[in-house]
Amino acid sequence: MTQDYAAGQREAAAPPKAPGRDRYLDLLRSLALVRVVLYHLFGWAWLTVLFPSMGVMFALAGSLMARSLNRPALSVIRGRLRRLLPPLWAFGAVVLPLMFAGGWKLSEDPDHSGTWGLLELVNYVIPIGAPPYPWETGFPKDLLESTWADQAVGPLWYLRAYLWFVLLSPLLLRVFRRVPWATLLAPLALAAVVGTGLVTIPGELGNAVTDFAVYGSCWVLGFAHHEGVLAKVPRYLAVSGSVLVMAFGLWWASGHQGPDGWDLNDIPLAQAAWSFGFVVILLQYSPSWQELPGRLARWDKLVTLSNNRAVTIYLWHNLLIMATVPIIDQAYNLPFLQSDRAVAALDATDMLWMFVLVWPLIGVAIVAFGWIEDLAAKRRPRLWPNGAKKRRTKRPTPATPTHGA
């Protein structure tokens, strides 16, 4: 009895645990980044079904945004922009000169000529719209294929969508707190209108509206997760409802496949439904780990690194995938690879070698450009922030201190 009372007193007196990073959410972000790299490397359509990375990333960003909006909205938006823009500027400072050196003349580009084309370059500074780039351009010594600019700059749509979600979040969160379910489901309804072709909006405005419709509910799901609204829904009801929504997404995709078959990126309504249901299930089972458990702990440093350098990895990964090609081409000049059998073996395994090479190249990009994320966040620059603590050797303490030591 006395021991139980004493234990109760110790528990009551124990300070509450300091809030830290949710390692479950960190793990999801790392998996999403890896899946994005694999998709852009291999182009496997089934990866969009296996793990809808963009929906997951938008949901995680929405949850963090809701947590941050406990502070004044203007300071939160300013902080998000400060963390996003400098890495983008570094990317543009490398890619734009390469495109111009490859022969791209903005004044002669039929899609981006004139004053409007010059104004579009602002999107490399603040991504409020799609940044311009040539569909085909040369490259010094023809190291990369002619469509490298499209592949390198094309994924920047995510930054545009992210920026607009950030700007709209103070209003969205206020509306969500008043009418949560209507706010949560409204983007899905918009996705149904846009995805079925009832309303067609041309140009980049249409692309921006489609992005909002497809991923808006995932962003608001982040709100629901942080605000505890999602946790109030019985798990069996949330999971069964999500399965039905996901089944609808697959059914719709089966009858509206694009040029790459089951690639949900080409089927907005299917992407919206599948991503929404998938994210609901992930967040319903969210265990809120303070540390990665069991065998997952061996990946702790890589999870920490990828989360600290998520913007850098996303910005550079596609260009680095293409950079593996000229490296592999040099292998054909090796003396022991001159036979027909060796050349055939290298031809058959080129995608495997691209997979092997892209990760050290991403590591080089992290070292070369990742520290910009630290400066943008007003942190001390770090080359390899994987959470590993440096061991400090203890200096021997003199037995008798002396003056002037």
Coordinates of C-alpha atoms in Angstrom, one line a residue:
M1 CA 0.0 0.0 0.0
T2 CA 2.8 2.4 1.0
Q3 CA 4.8 1.4 -2.1
D4 CA 1.8 2.0 -4.4
Y5 CA 1.3 5.4 -2.8
A6 CA 5.0 6.4 -3.1
A7 CA 5.0 5.3 -6.8
G8 CA 1.9 7.4 -7.4
Q9 CA 3.6 10.3 -5.8
R10 CA 6.7 9.9 -8.0
E11 CA 4.5 9.7 -11.1
A12 CA 2.6 12.8 -10.1
A13 CA 5.8 14.7 -9.5
A14 CA 7.5 13.6 -12.7
P15 CA 7.7 16.3 -15.3
P16 CA 5.7 15.8 -18.5
K17 CA 7.6 14.5 -21.5
A18 CA 9.0 17.3 -23.6
P19 CA 7.3 17.3 -27.0
G20 CA 9.6 16.1 -29.8
R21 CA 9.5 14.9 -33.3
D22 CA 7.0 12.2 -34.2
R23 CA 9.2 9.5 -35.6
Y24 CA 6.3 7.7 -37.2
L25 CA 5.6 10.8 -39.3
D26 CA 9.3 11.2 -40.0
L27 CA 9.4 7.6 -41.3
L28 CA 6.4 8.2 -43.6
R29 CA 8.1 11.2 -45.1
S30 CA 11.3 9.2 -45.7
L31 CA 9.3 6.4 -47.4
A32 CA 7.6 9.0 -49.5
L33 CA 10.9 10.5 -50.7
V34 CA 12.3 7.1 -51.5
R35 CA 9.2 6.2 -53.4
V36 CA 9.4 9.4 -55.4
V37 CA 13.0 8.6 -56.4
L38 CA 12.1 5.1 -57.4
Y39 CA 9.2 6.2 -59.5
H40 CA 11.2 8.8 -61.4
L41 CA 14.0 6.3 -61.9
F42 CA 12.0 3.2 -63.0
G43 CA 8.7 4.8 -64.0
W44 CA 6.7 1.9 -62.6
A45 CA 3.0 2.9 -62.6
W46 CA 2.2 0.5 -59.8
L47 CA 4.3 2.5 -57.4
T48 CA 1.6 5.2 -57.4
V49 CA -0.8 2.6 -56.1
L50 CA 1.5 1.0 -53.7
F51 CA 2.4 4.2 -51.9
P52 CA 0.8 7.6 -52.9
S53 CA 3.8 9.7 -51.9
M54 CA 2.5 13.1 -52.8
G55 CA -0.7 12.6 -50.8
V56 CA 1.3 11.5 -47.8
M57 CA 3.7 14.4 -48.1
F58 CA 0.9 17.0 -48.3
A59 CA -0.8 15.4 -45.3
L60 CA 2.3 15.6 -43.2
A61 CA 2.9 19.2 -44.3
G62 CA -0.7 20.1 -43.4
S63 CA -0.3 18.6 -39.9
L64 CA 2.9 20.5 -39.3
M65 CA 1.3 23.7 -40.6
A66 CA -1.7 23.3 -38.2
R67 CA 0.7 22.9 -35.3
S68 CA 2.7 26.0 -36.3
L69 CA -0.4 28.1 -36.7
N70 CA -0.7 28.3 -32.9
R71 CA 1.6 31.3 -33.6
P72 CA 0.7 34.4 -35.6
A73 CA -0.1 33.4 -39.1
L74 CA 2.1 36.0 -40.8
S75 CA 5.2 34.8 -39.0
V76 CA 4.4 31.2 -39.8
I77 CA 4.0 31.9 -43.5
R78 CA 7.2 33.9 -43.5
G79 CA 9.1 31.1 -41.8
R80 CA 7.8 28.5 -44.3
L81 CA 8.8 30.7 -47.2
R82 CA 12.2 31.3 -45.7
R83 CA 12.8 27.5 -45.5
L84 CA 11.5 26.8 -49.0
L85 CA 12.9 29.6 -51.2
P86 CA 16.7 29.6 -50.6
P87 CA 17.0 25.9 -51.6
L88 CA 14.9 26.7 -54.7
W89 CA 17.2 29.7 -55.5
A90 CA 20.2 27.4 -55.4
F91 CA 18.6 25.0 -57.7
G92 CA 17.6 27.7 -60.2
A93 CA 21.1 29.2 -60.0
V94 CA 22.5 25.9 -61.4
V95 CA 19.7 24.8 -63.7
L96 CA 19.0 28.1 -65.5
P97 CA 22.6 28.7 -66.7
L98 CA 22.7 25.2 -67.9
M99 CA 19.6 25.7 -69.9
F100 CA 20.8 28.9 -71.4
A101 CA 24.2 27.3 -72.1
G102 CA 22.4 24.5 -73.9
G103 CA 21.0 26.9 -76.4
W104 CA 17.6 27.9 -74.9
K105 CA 16.7 31.4 -76.0
L106 CA 13.7 32.7 -74.0
S107 CA 13.0 35.3 -76.6
E108 CA 12.6 32.7 -79.3
D109 CA 10.6 30.1 -77.3
P110 CA 7.1 30.1 -78.6
D111 CA 5.7 29.0 -75.3
H112 CA 7.5 31.6 -73.1
S113 CA 8.5 34.5 -75.4
G114 CA 7.9 38.2 -74.8
T115 CA 7.3 40.1 -71.6
W116 CA 5.2 37.3 -70.1
G117 CA 8.1 34.8 -70.6
L118 CA 10.4 37.1 -68.6
L119 CA 7.8 37.4 -65.9
E120 CA 7.5 33.7 -65.7
L121 CA 11.2 33.5 -64.7
V122 CA 10.0 34.9 -61.3
N123 CA 8.7 31.5 -60.5
Y124 CA 12.4 30.4 -60.0
V125 CA 12.4 33.0 -57.2
I126 CA 8.9 32.6 -55.8
P127 CA 7.0 29.5 -57.2
I128 CA 3.5 31.0 -57.5
G129 CA 3.2 29.4 -60.9
A130 CA 5.0 26.9 -63.2
P131 CA 8.6 27.9 -64.0
P132 CA 9.5 28.1 -67.7
Y133 CA 11.9 25.6 -69.4
P134 CA 12.5 24.3 -72.9
W135 CA 11.1 21.0 -73.9
E136 CA 14.4 20.2 -75.6
T137 CA 17.8 21.8 -75.1
G138 CA 21.4 20.9 -75.7
F139 CA 23.9 20.3 -73.0
P140 CA 27.7 20.9 -72.9
K141 CA 29.3 17.9 -74.6
D142 CA 25.8 16.3 -75.0
L143 CA 26.1 14.6 -71.6
L144 CA 22.3 14.5 -71.0
E145 CA 19.4 13.8 -73.3
S146 CA 17.6 16.7 -74.9
T147 CA 14.6 16.6 -72.6
W148 CA 16.7 16.9 -69.4
A149 CA 15.2 20.3 -68.5
D150 CA 11.7 19.0 -68.6
Q151 CA 12.6 16.1 -66.3
A152 CA 14.6 18.3 -63.9
V153 CA 12.2 21.2 -63.6
G154 CA 8.9 19.4 -64.1
P155 CA 8.7 18.1 -60.5
L156 CA 8.7 21.7 -59.2
W157 CA 4.9 21.7 -59.5
Y158 CA 5.1 20.3 -55.9
L159 CA 6.7 23.5 -54.6
R160 CA 4.0 25.6 -56.3
A161 CA 1.2 23.6 -54.8
Y162 CA 3.0 23.6 -51.4
L163 CA 3.3 27.4 -51.5
W164 CA -0.3 27.9 -52.2
F165 CA -1.4 25.5 -49.5
V166 CA 0.8 27.4 -47.1
L167 CA -0.6 30.8 -48.1
L168 CA -4.2 29.5 -47.8
S169 CA -3.7 27.5 -44.6
P170 CA -4.7 30.3 -42.1
L171 CA -8.0 30.6 -43.8
L172 CA -8.4 26.9 -44.4
L173 CA -7.7 26.1 -40.7
R174 CA -10.2 28.7 -39.5
V175 CA -12.9 27.3 -41.8
F176 CA -11.9 23.7 -40.8
R177 CA -12.4 24.5 -37.1
R178 CA -15.9 25.7 -37.8
V179 CA -17.1 23.2 -40.4
P180 CA -14.5 20.4 -40.4
W181 CA -16.2 17.7 -42.5
A182 CA -17.3 20.2 -45.2
T183 CA -13.7 21.6 -45.4
L184 CA -12.3 18.1 -45.5
L185 CA -14.5 16.8 -48.3
A186 CA -14.8 20.0 -50.4
P187 CA -11.5 19.3 -52.4
L188 CA -12.7 15.8 -53.1
A189 CA -15.9 17.2 -54.6
L190 CA -13.8 19.6 -56.7
A191 CA -11.7 16.6 -57.8
A192 CA -14.9 14.9 -59.0
V193 CA -15.9 18.0 -61.0
V194 CA -12.5 18.4 -62.5
G195 CA -11.6 14.7 -62.8
T196 CA -14.8 13.8 -64.6
G197 CA -14.4 16.6 -67.1
L198 CA -17.6 18.4 -66.1
V199 CA -15.4 21.6 -65.9
T200 CA -12.2 22.0 -67.9
I201 CA -9.8 24.8 -67.0
P202 CA -7.0 25.1 -69.6
G203 CA -3.4 26.1 -69.0
E204 CA -1.4 26.4 -65.8
L205 CA -4.4 27.7 -63.9
G206 CA -6.1 24.4 -64.7
N207 CA -3.1 22.5 -63.4
A208 CA -3.0 24.5 -60.2
V209 CA -6.7 23.9 -59.6
T210 CA -6.3 20.2 -60.3
D211 CA -3.4 20.0 -57.8
F212 CA -5.5 21.7 -55.2
A213 CA -8.5 19.4 -55.9
V214 CA -6.4 16.2 -55.9
Y215 CA -4.3 16.9 -52.8
G216 CA -6.4 19.5 -50.8
S217 CA -8.2 16.8 -48.8
C218 CA -4.9 15.3 -47.9
W219 CA -3.6 18.6 -46.6
V220 CA -6.8 19.1 -44.6
L221 CA -6.4 15.5 -43.3
G222 CA -3.2 16.9 -41.7
F223 CA -5.3 19.4 -39.9
A224 CA -7.7 16.7 -38.8
H225 CA -4.8 14.6 -37.5
H226 CA -3.3 17.5 -35.5
E227 CA -6.6 18.8 -34.2
G228 CA -7.7 15.4 -33.0
V229 CA -10.8 15.3 -35.2
L230 CA -9.6 12.2 -37.0
A231 CA -9.0 10.4 -33.7
K232 CA -12.6 10.9 -32.7
V233 CA -13.8 8.8 -35.6
P234 CA -14.1 5.1 -34.7
R235 CA -11.3 3.2 -36.3
Y236 CA -13.5 0.6 -37.9
L237 CA -15.7 3.3 -39.5
A238 CA -12.7 5.3 -40.7
V239 CA -10.9 2.3 -42.2
S240 CA -14.0 0.7 -43.8
G241 CA -15.0 4.1 -45.3
S242 CA -11.5 4.6 -46.6
V243 CA -11.5 1.2 -48.2
L244 CA -14.7 2.1 -50.1
V245 CA -13.2 5.4 -51.3
M246 CA -10.0 3.7 -52.4
A247 CA -12.0 1.0 -54.2
F248 CA -13.9 3.7 -56.0
G249 CA -10.5 5.2 -57.0
L250 CA -9.3 2.0 -58.4
W251 CA -12.6 1.4 -60.2
W252 CA -12.4 4.8 -61.8
A253 CA -8.8 4.3 -62.8
S254 CA -9.6 1.0 -64.5
G255 CA -11.9 2.7 -66.9
H256 CA -9.8 5.9 -67.4
Q257 CA -6.2 4.8 -67.8
G258 CA -3.8 7.2 -69.3
P259 CA -0.8 6.5 -71.5
D260 CA 1.0 4.7 -68.7
G261 CA -1.8 2.5 -67.7
W262 CA -2.5 2.4 -63.9
D263 CA -0.3 5.5 -63.2
L264 CA -2.6 7.5 -60.9
N265 CA -0.7 10.7 -61.7
D266 CA -2.5 10.7 -65.0
I267 CA -6.0 10.1 -63.4
P268 CA -6.8 13.0 -61.1
L269 CA -10.0 11.6 -59.6
A270 CA -8.5 8.2 -58.9
Q271 CA -5.4 9.8 -57.4
A272 CA -7.6 12.0 -55.1
A273 CA -9.7 9.1 -53.9
W274 CA -6.8 6.6 -53.5
S275 CA -4.5 9.1 -51.7
F276 CA -7.3 10.3 -49.4
G277 CA -8.3 6.8 -48.2
F278 CA -4.6 5.7 -47.9
V279 CA -3.7 8.7 -45.8
V280 CA -6.7 8.3 -43.5
I281 CA -5.6 4.7 -42.7
L282 CA -2.0 5.8 -42.1
L283 CA -3.0 8.6 -39.8
Q284 CA -5.7 6.4 -38.0
Y285 CA -3.0 3.9 -37.0
S286 CA -0.5 6.7 -36.2
P287 CA 1.4 5.4 -33.1
S288 CA 3.3 8.6 -32.4
W289 CA 6.7 7.1 -31.8
Q290 CA 9.3 9.1 -30.0
E291 CA 11.9 6.6 -31.2
L292 CA 11.8 4.1 -34.1
P293 CA 11.0 0.7 -32.6
G294 CA 12.6 -2.7 -33.0
R295 CA 14.3 -3.3 -36.3
L296 CA 13.3 0.1 -37.6
A297 CA 15.8 1.7 -35.3
R298 CA 18.6 0.7 -37.6
W299 CA 17.3 3.2 -40.1
D300 CA 17.1 6.0 -37.6
K301 CA 20.1 8.0 -39.0
L302 CA 18.8 7.8 -42.6
V303 CA 15.3 8.8 -41.5
T304 CA 16.8 11.8 -39.6
L305 CA 19.0 12.7 -42.6
S306 CA 16.2 12.5 -45.1
N307 CA 13.8 14.6 -43.0
N308 CA 16.5 17.3 -42.4
R309 CA 17.2 17.4 -46.2
A310 CA 13.8 16.7 -47.7
V311 CA 13.7 19.8 -49.8
T312 CA 17.2 19.2 -51.2
I313 CA 16.5 15.6 -52.0
Y314 CA 13.3 16.5 -53.8
L315 CA 14.7 19.3 -55.8
W316 CA 17.8 17.5 -57.1
H317 CA 16.9 13.9 -57.3
N318 CA 15.5 13.9 -60.9
L319 CA 18.5 15.7 -62.3
L320 CA 20.8 13.4 -60.5
I321 CA 19.0 10.3 -61.9
M322 CA 19.9 11.6 -65.4
A323 CA 23.4 12.4 -64.3
T324 CA 23.9 8.6 -63.7
V325 CA 23.7 8.0 -67.5
P326 CA 27.0 9.7 -68.6
I327 CA 28.7 8.0 -65.6
I328 CA 27.5 4.6 -66.8
D329 CA 28.5 5.5 -70.4
Q330 CA 32.1 5.8 -69.2
A331 CA 32.0 2.1 -68.1
Y332 CA 31.9 1.1 -71.8
N333 CA 35.4 2.4 -72.1
L334 CA 36.8 0.1 -69.4
P335 CA 39.3 -2.4 -70.9
F336 CA 37.5 -5.4 -69.3
L337 CA 34.2 -4.5 -70.8
Q338 CA 35.1 -4.5 -74.4
S339 CA 33.6 -8.0 -75.3
D340 CA 30.1 -8.3 -76.8
R341 CA 29.0 -10.3 -73.7
A342 CA 30.2 -7.7 -71.3
V343 CA 28.5 -4.9 -73.3
A344 CA 25.3 -6.9 -73.4
A345 CA 25.4 -7.5 -69.7
L346 CA 25.9 -3.8 -69.1
D347 CA 23.1 -2.9 -71.4
A348 CA 20.8 -5.3 -69.5
T349 CA 21.6 -3.9 -66.1
D350 CA 21.8 -0.2 -66.8
M351 CA 18.7 0.6 -64.7
L352 CA 20.2 -1.4 -61.8
W353 CA 23.4 0.7 -62.1
M354 CA 21.4 3.9 -62.2
F355 CA 19.7 2.8 -59.0
V356 CA 23.0 2.1 -57.4
L357 CA 24.6 5.3 -58.5
V358 CA 21.8 7.8 -57.7
W359 CA 22.0 7.4 -53.9
P360 CA 25.7 8.5 -53.6
L361 CA 24.9 11.4 -56.0
I362 CA 22.1 12.4 -53.8
G363 CA 24.5 12.2 -50.9
V364 CA 26.8 14.6 -52.8
A365 CA 23.9 17.0 -53.3
I366 CA 23.1 16.9 -49.6
V367 CA 26.7 17.9 -48.8
A368 CA 26.9 20.5 -51.5
F369 CA 23.5 22.2 -51.1
G370 CA 21.8 20.8 -48.0
W371 CA 23.4 23.3 -45.6
I372 CA 21.3 26.0 -47.3
E373 CA 18.2 24.4 -45.6
D374 CA 20.0 25.1 -42.3
L375 CA 20.7 28.7 -43.1
A376 CA 17.1 29.1 -44.3
A377 CA 15.9 27.8 -40.9
K378 CA 18.4 30.0 -39.0
R379 CA 20.4 27.0 -37.8
R380 CA 24.1 26.3 -37.8
P381 CA 25.0 24.8 -41.2
R382 CA 25.6 21.0 -41.1
L383 CA 27.0 18.9 -43.9
W384 CA 25.4 15.5 -42.8
P385 CA 22.6 16.0 -40.2
N386 CA 21.8 12.4 -39.5
G387 CA 21.4 12.8 -35.7
A388 CA 24.7 11.1 -34.9
K389 CA 26.4 12.7 -31.9
K390 CA 30.1 13.2 -32.1
R391 CA 32.0 11.5 -29.4
R392 CA 34.0 13.9 -27.3
T393 CA 37.2 12.7 -25.8
K394 CA 37.6 13.8 -22.2
R395 CA 40.7 15.7 -21.4
P396 CA 42.5 14.5 -18.3
T397 CA 41.8 16.7 -15.3
P398 CA 45.1 17.7 -13.6
A399 CA 45.2 16.6 -10.0
T400 CA 46.4 20.0 -8.8
P401 CA 45.2 23.1 -10.7
T402 CA 47.8 25.7 -11.4
H403 CA 47.4 29.4 -12.0
G404 CA 47.2 30.5 -15.6
A405 CA 46.1 27.0 -16.8

